[in-house]
mmCIF file of C-alpha atoms and ligand atoms in Angstrom:
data_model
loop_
_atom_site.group_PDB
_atom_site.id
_atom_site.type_symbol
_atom_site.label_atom_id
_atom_site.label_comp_id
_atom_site.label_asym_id
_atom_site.label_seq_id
_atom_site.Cartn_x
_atom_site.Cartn_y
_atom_site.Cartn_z
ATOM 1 C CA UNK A 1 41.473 -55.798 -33.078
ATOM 2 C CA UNK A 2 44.442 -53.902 -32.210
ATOM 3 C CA UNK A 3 44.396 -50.349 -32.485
ATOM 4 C CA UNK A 4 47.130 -48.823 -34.752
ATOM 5 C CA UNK A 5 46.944 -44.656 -34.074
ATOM 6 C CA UNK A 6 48.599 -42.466 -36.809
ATOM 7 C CA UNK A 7 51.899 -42.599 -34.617
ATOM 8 C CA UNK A 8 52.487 -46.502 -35.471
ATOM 9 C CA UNK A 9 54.837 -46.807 -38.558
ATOM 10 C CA UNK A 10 57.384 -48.941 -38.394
ATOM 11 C CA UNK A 11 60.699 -47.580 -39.536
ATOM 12 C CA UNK A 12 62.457 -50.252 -41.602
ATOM 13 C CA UNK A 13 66.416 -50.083 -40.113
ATOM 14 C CA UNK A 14 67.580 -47.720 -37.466
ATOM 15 C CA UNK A 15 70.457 -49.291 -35.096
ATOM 16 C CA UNK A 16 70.178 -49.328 -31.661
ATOM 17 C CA UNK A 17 73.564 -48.516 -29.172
ATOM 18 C CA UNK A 18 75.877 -50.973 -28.796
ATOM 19 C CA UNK A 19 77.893 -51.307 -25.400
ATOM 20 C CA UNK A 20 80.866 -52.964 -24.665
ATOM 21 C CA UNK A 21 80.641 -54.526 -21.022
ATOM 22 C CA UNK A 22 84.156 -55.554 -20.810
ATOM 23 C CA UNK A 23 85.153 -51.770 -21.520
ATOM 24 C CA UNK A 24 82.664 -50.592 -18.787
ATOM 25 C CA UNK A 25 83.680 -53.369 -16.107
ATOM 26 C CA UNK A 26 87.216 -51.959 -16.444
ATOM 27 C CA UNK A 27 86.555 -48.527 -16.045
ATOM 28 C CA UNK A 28 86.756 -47.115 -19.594
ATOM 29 C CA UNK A 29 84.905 -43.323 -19.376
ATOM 30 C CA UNK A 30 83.948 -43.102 -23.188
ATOM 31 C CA UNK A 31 82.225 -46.065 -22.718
ATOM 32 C CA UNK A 32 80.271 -44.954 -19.981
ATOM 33 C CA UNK A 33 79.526 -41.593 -21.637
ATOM 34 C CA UNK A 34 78.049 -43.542 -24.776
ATOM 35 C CA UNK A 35 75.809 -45.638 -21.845
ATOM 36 C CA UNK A 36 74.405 -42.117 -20.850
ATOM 37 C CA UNK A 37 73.798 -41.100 -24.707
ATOM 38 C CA UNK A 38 72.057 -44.641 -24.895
ATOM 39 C CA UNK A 39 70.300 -44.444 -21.858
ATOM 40 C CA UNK A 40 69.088 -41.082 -22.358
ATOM 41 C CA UNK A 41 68.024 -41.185 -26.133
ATOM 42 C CA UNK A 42 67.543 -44.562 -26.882
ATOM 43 C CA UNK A 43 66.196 -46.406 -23.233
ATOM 44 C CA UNK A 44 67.620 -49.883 -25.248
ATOM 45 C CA UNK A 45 70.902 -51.161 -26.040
ATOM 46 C CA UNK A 46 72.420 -54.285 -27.023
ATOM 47 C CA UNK A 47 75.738 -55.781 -24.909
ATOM 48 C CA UNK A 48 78.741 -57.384 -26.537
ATOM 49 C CA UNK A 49 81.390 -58.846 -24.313
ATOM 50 C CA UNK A 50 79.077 -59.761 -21.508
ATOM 51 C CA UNK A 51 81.284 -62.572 -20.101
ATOM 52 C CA UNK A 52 78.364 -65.102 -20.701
ATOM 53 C CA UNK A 53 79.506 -68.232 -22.510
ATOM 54 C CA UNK A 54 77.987 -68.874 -26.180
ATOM 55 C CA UNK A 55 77.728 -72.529 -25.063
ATOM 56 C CA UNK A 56 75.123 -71.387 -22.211
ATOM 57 C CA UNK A 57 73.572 -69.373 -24.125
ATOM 58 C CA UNK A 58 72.855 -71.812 -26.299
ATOM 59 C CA UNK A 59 72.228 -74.461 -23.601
ATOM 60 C CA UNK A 60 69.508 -71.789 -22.216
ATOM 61 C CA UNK A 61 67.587 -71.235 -25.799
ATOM 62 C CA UNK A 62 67.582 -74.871 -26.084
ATOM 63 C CA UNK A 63 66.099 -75.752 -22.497
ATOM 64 C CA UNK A 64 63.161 -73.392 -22.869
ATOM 65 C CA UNK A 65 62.699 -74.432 -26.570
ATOM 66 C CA UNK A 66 62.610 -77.660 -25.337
ATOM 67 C CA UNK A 67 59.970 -76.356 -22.275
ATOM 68 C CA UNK A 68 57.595 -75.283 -24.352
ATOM 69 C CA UNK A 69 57.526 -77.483 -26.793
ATOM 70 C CA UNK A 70 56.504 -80.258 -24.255
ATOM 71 C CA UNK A 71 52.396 -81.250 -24.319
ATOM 72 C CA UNK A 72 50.317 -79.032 -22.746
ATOM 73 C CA UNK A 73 49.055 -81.390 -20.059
ATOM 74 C CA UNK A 74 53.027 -81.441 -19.435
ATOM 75 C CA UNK A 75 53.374 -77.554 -19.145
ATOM 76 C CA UNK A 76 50.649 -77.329 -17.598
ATOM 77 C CA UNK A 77 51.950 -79.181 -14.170
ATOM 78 C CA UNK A 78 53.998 -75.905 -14.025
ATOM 79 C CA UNK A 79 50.601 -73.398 -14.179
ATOM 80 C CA UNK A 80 50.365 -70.192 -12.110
ATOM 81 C CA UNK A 81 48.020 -70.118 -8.876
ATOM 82 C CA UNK A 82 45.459 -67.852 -8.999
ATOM 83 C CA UNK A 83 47.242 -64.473 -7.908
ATOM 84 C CA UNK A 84 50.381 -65.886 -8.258
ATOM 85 C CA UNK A 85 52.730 -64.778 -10.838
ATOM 86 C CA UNK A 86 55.139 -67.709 -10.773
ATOM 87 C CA UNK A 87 54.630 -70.475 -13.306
ATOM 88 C CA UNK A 88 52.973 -70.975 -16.514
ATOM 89 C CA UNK A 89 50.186 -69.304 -17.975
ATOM 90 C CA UNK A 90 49.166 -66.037 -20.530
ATOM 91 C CA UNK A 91 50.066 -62.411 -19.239
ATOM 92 C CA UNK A 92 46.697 -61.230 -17.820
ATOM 93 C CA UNK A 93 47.706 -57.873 -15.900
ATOM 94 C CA UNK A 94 43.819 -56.455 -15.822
ATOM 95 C CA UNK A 95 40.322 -58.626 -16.086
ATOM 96 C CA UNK A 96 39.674 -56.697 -19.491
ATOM 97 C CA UNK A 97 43.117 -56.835 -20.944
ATOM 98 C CA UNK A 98 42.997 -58.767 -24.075
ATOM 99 C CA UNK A 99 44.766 -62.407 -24.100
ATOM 100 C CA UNK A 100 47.836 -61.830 -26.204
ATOM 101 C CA UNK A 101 49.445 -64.179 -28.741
ATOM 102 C CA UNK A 102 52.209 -65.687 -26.117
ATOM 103 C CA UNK A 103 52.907 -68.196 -23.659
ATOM 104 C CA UNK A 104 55.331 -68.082 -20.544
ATOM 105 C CA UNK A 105 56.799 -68.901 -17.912
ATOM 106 C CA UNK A 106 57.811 -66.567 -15.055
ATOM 107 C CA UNK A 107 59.285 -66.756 -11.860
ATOM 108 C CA UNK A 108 61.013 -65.118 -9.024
ATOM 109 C CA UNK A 109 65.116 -66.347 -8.704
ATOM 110 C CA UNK A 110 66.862 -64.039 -6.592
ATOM 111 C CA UNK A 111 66.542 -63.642 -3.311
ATOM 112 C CA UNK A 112 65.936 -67.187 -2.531
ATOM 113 C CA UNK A 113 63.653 -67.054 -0.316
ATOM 114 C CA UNK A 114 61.365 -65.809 -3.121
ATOM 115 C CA UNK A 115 61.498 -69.015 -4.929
ATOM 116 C CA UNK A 116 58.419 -71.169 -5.628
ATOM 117 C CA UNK A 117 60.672 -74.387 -7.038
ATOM 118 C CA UNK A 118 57.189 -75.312 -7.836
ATOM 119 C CA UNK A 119 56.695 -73.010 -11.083
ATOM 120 C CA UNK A 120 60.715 -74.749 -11.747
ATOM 121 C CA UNK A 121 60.408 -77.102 -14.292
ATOM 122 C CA UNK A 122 61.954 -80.808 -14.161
ATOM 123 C CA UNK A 123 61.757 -81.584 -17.877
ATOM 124 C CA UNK A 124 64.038 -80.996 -19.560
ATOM 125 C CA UNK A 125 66.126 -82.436 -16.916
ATOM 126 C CA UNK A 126 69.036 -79.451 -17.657
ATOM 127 C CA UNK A 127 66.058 -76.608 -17.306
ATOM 128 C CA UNK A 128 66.588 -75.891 -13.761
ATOM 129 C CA UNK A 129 70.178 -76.491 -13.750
ATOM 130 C CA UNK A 130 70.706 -74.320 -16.607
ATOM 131 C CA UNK A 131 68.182 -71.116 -15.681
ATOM 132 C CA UNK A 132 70.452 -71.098 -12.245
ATOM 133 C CA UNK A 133 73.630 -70.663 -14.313
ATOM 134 C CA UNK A 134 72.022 -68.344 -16.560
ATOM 135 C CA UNK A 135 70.324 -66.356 -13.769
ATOM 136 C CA UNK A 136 73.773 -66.125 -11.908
ATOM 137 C CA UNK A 137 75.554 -64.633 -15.217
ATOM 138 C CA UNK A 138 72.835 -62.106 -15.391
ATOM 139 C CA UNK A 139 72.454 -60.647 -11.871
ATOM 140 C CA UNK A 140 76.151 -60.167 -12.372
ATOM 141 C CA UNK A 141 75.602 -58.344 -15.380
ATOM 142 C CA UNK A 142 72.734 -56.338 -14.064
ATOM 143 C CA UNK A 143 74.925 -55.295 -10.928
ATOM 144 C CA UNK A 144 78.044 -53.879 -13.747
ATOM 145 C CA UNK A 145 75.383 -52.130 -15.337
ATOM 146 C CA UNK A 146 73.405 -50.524 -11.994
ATOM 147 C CA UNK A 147 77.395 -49.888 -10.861
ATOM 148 C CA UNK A 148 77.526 -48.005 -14.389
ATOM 149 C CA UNK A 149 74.125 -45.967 -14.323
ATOM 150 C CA UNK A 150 75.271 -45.084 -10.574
ATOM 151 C CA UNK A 151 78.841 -43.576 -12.038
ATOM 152 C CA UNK A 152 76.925 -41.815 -15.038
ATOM 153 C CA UNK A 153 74.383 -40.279 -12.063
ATOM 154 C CA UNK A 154 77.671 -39.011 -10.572
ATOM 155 C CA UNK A 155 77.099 -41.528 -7.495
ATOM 156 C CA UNK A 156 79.522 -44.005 -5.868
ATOM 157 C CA UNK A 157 79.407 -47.681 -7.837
ATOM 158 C CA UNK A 158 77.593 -49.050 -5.298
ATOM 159 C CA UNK A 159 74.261 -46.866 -4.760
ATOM 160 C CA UNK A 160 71.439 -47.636 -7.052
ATOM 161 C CA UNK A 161 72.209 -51.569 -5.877
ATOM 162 C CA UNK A 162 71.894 -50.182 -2.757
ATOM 163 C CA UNK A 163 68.862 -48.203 -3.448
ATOM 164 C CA UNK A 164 67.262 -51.055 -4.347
ATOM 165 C CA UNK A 165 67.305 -53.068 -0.642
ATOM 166 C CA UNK A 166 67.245 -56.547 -1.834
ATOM 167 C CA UNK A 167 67.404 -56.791 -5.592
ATOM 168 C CA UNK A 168 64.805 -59.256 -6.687
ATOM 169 C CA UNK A 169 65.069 -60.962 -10.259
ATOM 170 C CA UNK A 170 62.653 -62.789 -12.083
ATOM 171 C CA UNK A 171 62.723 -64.433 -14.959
ATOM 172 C CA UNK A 172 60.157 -65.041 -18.026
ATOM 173 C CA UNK A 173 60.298 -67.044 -20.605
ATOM 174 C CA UNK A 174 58.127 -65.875 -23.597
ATOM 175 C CA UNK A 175 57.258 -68.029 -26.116
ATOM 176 C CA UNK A 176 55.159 -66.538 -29.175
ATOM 177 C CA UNK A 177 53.571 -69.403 -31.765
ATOM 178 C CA UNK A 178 53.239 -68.828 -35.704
ATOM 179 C CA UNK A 179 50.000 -66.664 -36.023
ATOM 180 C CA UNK A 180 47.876 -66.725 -39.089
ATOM 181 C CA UNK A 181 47.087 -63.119 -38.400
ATOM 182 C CA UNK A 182 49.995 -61.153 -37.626
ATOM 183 C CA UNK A 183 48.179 -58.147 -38.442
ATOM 184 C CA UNK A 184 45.112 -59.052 -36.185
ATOM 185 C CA UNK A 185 47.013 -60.091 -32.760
ATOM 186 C CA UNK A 186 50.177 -58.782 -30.811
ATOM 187 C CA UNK A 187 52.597 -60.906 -29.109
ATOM 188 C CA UNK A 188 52.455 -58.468 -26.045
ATOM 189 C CA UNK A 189 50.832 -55.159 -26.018
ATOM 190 C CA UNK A 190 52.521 -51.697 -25.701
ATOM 191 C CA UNK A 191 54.172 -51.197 -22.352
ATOM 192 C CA UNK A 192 57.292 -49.497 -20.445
ATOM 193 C CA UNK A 193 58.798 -52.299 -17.489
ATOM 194 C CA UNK A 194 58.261 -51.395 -14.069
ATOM 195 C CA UNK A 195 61.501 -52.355 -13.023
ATOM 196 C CA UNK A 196 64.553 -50.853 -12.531
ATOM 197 C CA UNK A 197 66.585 -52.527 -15.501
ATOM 198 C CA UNK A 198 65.606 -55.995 -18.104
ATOM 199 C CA UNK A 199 68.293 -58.072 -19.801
ATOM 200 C CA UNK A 200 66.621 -59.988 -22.737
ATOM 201 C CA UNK A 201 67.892 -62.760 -23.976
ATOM 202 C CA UNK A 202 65.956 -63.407 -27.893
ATOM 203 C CA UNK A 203 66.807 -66.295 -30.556
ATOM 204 C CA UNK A 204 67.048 -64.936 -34.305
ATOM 205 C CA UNK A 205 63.507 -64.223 -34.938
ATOM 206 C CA UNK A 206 62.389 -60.253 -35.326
ATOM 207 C CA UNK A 207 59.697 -59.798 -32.872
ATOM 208 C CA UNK A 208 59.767 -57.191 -30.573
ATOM 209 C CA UNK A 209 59.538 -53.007 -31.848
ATOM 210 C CA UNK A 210 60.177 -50.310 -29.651
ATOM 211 C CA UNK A 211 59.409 -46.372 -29.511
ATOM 212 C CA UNK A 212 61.700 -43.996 -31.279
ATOM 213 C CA UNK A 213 60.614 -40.392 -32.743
ATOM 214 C CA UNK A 214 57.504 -41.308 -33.151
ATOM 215 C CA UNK A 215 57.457 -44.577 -34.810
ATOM 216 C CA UNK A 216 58.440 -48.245 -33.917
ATOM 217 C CA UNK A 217 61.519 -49.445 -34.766
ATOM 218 C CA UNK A 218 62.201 -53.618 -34.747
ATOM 219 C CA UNK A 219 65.249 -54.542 -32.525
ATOM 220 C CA UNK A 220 67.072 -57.236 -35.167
ATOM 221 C CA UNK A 221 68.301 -59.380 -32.793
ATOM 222 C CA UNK A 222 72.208 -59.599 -32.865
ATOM 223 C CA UNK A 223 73.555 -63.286 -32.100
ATOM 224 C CA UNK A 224 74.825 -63.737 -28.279
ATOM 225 C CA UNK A 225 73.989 -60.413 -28.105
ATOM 226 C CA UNK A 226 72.301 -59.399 -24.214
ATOM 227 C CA UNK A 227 69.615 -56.546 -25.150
ATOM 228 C CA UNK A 228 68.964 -54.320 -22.364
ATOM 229 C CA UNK A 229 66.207 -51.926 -21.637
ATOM 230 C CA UNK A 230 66.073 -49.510 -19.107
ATOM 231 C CA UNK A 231 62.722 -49.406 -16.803
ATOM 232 C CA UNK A 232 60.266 -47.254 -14.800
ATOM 233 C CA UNK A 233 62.509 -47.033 -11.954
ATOM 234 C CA UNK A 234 65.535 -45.723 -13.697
ATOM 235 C CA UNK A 235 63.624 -43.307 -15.458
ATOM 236 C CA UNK A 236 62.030 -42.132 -11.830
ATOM 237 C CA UNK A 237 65.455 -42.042 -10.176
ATOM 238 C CA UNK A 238 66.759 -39.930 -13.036
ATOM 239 C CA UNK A 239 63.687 -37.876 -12.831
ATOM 240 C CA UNK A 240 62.880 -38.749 -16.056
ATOM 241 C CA UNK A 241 66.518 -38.415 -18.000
ATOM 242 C CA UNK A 242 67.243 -41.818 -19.007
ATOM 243 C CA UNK A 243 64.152 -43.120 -20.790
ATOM 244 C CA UNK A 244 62.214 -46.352 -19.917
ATOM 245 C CA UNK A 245 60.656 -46.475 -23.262
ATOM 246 C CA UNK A 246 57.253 -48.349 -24.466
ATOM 247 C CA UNK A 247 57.756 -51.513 -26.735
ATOM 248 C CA UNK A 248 55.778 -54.171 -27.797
ATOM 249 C CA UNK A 249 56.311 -58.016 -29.795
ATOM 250 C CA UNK A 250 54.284 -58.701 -32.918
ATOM 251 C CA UNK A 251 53.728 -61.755 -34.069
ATOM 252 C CA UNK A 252 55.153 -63.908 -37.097
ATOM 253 C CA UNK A 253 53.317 -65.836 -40.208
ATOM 254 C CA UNK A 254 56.359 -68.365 -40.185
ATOM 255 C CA UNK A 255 58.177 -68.716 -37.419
ATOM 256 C CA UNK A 256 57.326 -69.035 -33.506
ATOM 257 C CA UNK A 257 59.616 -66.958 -30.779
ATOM 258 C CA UNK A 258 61.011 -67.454 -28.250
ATOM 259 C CA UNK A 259 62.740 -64.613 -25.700
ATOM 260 C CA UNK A 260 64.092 -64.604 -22.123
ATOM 261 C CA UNK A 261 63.558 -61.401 -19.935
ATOM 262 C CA UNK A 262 65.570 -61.209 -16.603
ATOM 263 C CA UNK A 263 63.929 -58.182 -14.677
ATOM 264 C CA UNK A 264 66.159 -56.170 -11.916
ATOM 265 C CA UNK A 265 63.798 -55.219 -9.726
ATOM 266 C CA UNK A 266 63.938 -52.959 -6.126
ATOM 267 C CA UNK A 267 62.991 -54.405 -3.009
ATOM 268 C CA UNK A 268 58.563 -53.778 -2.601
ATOM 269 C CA UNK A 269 59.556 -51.998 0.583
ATOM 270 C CA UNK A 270 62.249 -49.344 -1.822
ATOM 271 C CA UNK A 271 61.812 -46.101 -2.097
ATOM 272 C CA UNK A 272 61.885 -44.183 -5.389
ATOM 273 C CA UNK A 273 62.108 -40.856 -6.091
ATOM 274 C CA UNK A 274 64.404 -38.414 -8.329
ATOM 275 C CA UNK A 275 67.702 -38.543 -7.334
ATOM 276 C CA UNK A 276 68.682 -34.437 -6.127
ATOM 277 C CA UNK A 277 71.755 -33.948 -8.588
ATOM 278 C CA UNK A 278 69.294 -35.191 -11.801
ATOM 279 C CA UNK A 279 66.669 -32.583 -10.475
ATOM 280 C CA UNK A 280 67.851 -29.979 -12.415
ATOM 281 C CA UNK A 281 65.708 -27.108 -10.541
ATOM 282 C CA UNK A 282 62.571 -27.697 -8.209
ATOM 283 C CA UNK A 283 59.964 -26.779 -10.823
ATOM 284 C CA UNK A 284 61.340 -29.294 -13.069
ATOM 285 C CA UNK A 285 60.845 -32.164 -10.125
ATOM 286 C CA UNK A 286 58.917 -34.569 -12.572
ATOM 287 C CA UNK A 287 58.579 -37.754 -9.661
ATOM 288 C CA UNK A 288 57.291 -37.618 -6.585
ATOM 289 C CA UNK A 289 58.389 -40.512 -3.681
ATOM 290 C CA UNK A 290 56.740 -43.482 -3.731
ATOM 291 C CA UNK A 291 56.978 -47.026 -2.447
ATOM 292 C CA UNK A 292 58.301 -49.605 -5.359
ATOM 293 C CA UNK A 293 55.560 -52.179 -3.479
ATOM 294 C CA UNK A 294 53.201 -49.577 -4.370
ATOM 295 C CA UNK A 295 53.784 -49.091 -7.598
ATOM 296 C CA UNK A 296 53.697 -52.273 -9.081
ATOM 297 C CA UNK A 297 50.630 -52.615 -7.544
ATOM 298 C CA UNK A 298 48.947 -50.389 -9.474
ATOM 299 C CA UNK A 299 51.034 -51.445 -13.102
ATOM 300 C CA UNK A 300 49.626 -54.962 -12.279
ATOM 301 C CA UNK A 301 46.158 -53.636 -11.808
ATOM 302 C CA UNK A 302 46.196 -51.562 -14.955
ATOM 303 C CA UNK A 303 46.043 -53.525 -18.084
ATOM 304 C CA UNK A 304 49.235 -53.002 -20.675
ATOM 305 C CA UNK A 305 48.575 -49.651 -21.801
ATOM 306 C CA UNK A 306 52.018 -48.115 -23.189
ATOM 307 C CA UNK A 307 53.020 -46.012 -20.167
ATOM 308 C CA UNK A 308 49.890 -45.299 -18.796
ATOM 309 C CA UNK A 309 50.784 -46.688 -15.712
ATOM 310 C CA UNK A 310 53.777 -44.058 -15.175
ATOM 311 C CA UNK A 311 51.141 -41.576 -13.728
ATOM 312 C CA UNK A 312 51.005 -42.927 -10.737
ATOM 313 C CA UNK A 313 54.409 -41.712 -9.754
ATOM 314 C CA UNK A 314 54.034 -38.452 -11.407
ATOM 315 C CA UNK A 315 54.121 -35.728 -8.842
ATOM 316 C CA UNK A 316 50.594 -33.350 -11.474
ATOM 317 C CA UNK A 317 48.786 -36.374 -9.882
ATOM 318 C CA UNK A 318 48.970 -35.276 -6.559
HETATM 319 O O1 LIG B 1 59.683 -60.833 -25.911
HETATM 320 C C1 LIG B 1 60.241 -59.756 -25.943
HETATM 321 O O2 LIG B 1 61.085 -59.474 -26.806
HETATM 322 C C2 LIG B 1 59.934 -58.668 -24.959
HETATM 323 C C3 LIG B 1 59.329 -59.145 -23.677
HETATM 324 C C4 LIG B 1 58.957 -58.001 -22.805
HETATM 325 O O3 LIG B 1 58.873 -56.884 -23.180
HETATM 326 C C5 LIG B 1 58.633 -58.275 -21.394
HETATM 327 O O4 LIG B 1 58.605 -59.461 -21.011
HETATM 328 O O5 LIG B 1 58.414 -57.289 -20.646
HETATM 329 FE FE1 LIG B 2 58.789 -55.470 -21.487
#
């Protein structure tokens, strides 16, 4: 049984930030300045004028439709190794977490040298060509946007990518199936991401709530739409300004789900800690250092508990 506390309402219609990326690609300060607003108040935003074409959008949706609705002796070619995080399989972070109502399919795309072309499916025959066209479009999104937060931190374009060493992305593919008991099973449990920043790609079904005052608020999905969140590493960097907030996907009586996270991710060997000019004086120093390798350790060893996990790079727990 899921716990619901007295802080889990859900708030009916409450609209998250909408950014134009064309507008911030080109420079345009207002539009970085309601980025900070979002980033600070909100830690989620949808993107319009992304540059990605509808027609791979749609070509994307359809391939991993298509993956998972393939037999299960079929998917199952694709399942992860033991300890391995690539393929598919349930999301299991902790012995004792509590199997969730979803399916996926994760794996590592960029650098290359991190791919397992095992966990890469070959049917549908477009899946692999498709995720690689899709993937591309996205780390080139994910750059404008790091270029973006870097401005808004008062840094050169270039320095949280470069903060980062090698920016890793992986993808996951999360399918959720009709549930008989929505209010008995979550898609995916309350959690913050570890990473720096996720670009999620979700069809038209209402799924996935996040935190807002208090309460949960449903992200309607808005068509060809990227939604972004921003992630533990972004809220460390900015010593705890811009807001890597917890969210969670129920589950639906009617209709199955189907969503596509990209996760920006530093380098294991990164360092993170507040940048100086977001520290507004010492006492306020809310981060310590730590390695990125380090902490995702420990968020993959703790099961999904909202942002439990964030301790670990508080500096009270030293
Ligand atoms: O399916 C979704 O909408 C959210 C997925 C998510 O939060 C995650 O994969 O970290
Ligand atoms: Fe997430």
């Amino acid at each position: 049984m899921v716990k619901r506390g007295p802080m889990t309402h859900v708030v009916s219609s409450l609209e998250t930030p909408v950014i134009d990326l064309s507008l911030l690609s080109c420079g345009n300060e207002e539009e970085v300045k309601k980025l900070e607003r979002a980033c600070r108040e909100w830690g989620f935003f949808q993107i319009i004028n992304h540059g990605l074409a509808d027609d791979l959008i749609q070509k994307t949706k359809a391939a991993i439709a298509d993956f998972f609705k393939l037999p299960l002796e079929e998917k199952q070619k694709y399942s992860m190794e033991l300890h391995d995080m690539q393929g598919y399989g349930h999301f299991v972070v902790s012995e004792d977490q509590k199997l969730e109502w979803g399916d996926l399919l994760g794996f590592s795309v960029y650098p290359f040298k991190h791919r397992n072309l095992n966990a890469w499916p070959t049917t549908p025959p477009e899946f692999r060509d498709v995720t690689e066209q899709y993937s591309a479009e996205v780390n080139r999104v994910g750059k404008e946007l790091l270029g973006n937060i870097s401005l808004m931190m008062k840094m050169d374009k270039s320095s949280l990518e470069e903060l980062h060493g090698e920016l890793m992305q992986i993808i996951r593919n999360n399918y959720y199936p009709i549930c008989p008991r929505p209010d008995l099973v979550l898609g995916l449990s309350p959690h913050s991401d570890s990473n720096s920043i996720t670009i999620l790609l979700q069809d038209e079904v209402t799924g996935l709530q996040i935190r807002h005052d208090g309460g949960w608020v449903p992200i309607t999905p808005m068509p060809n739409a990227l939604l972004v969140n921003i992630g533990d590493c972004i809220e460390m960097w900015s010593n705890g300004k811009c807001k890597s907030i917890e969210h969670r996907v129920v589950t639906n009586k009617h209709k199955p789900r189907i969503s596509v996270a990209s996760f920006i991710e530093p380098a294991m060997d990164a360092y993170i800690e507040p940048l100086d000019q977001m520290v507004d004086c010492e006492q306020l120093r809310v981060y310590k250092k730590i390695k990125y390798g380090d902490y995702f350790r420990n968020y993959l060893e703790k099961r999904l508990e909202g942002k439990t996990h964030t301790q670990f790079g508080k500096l009270e727990n030293e």
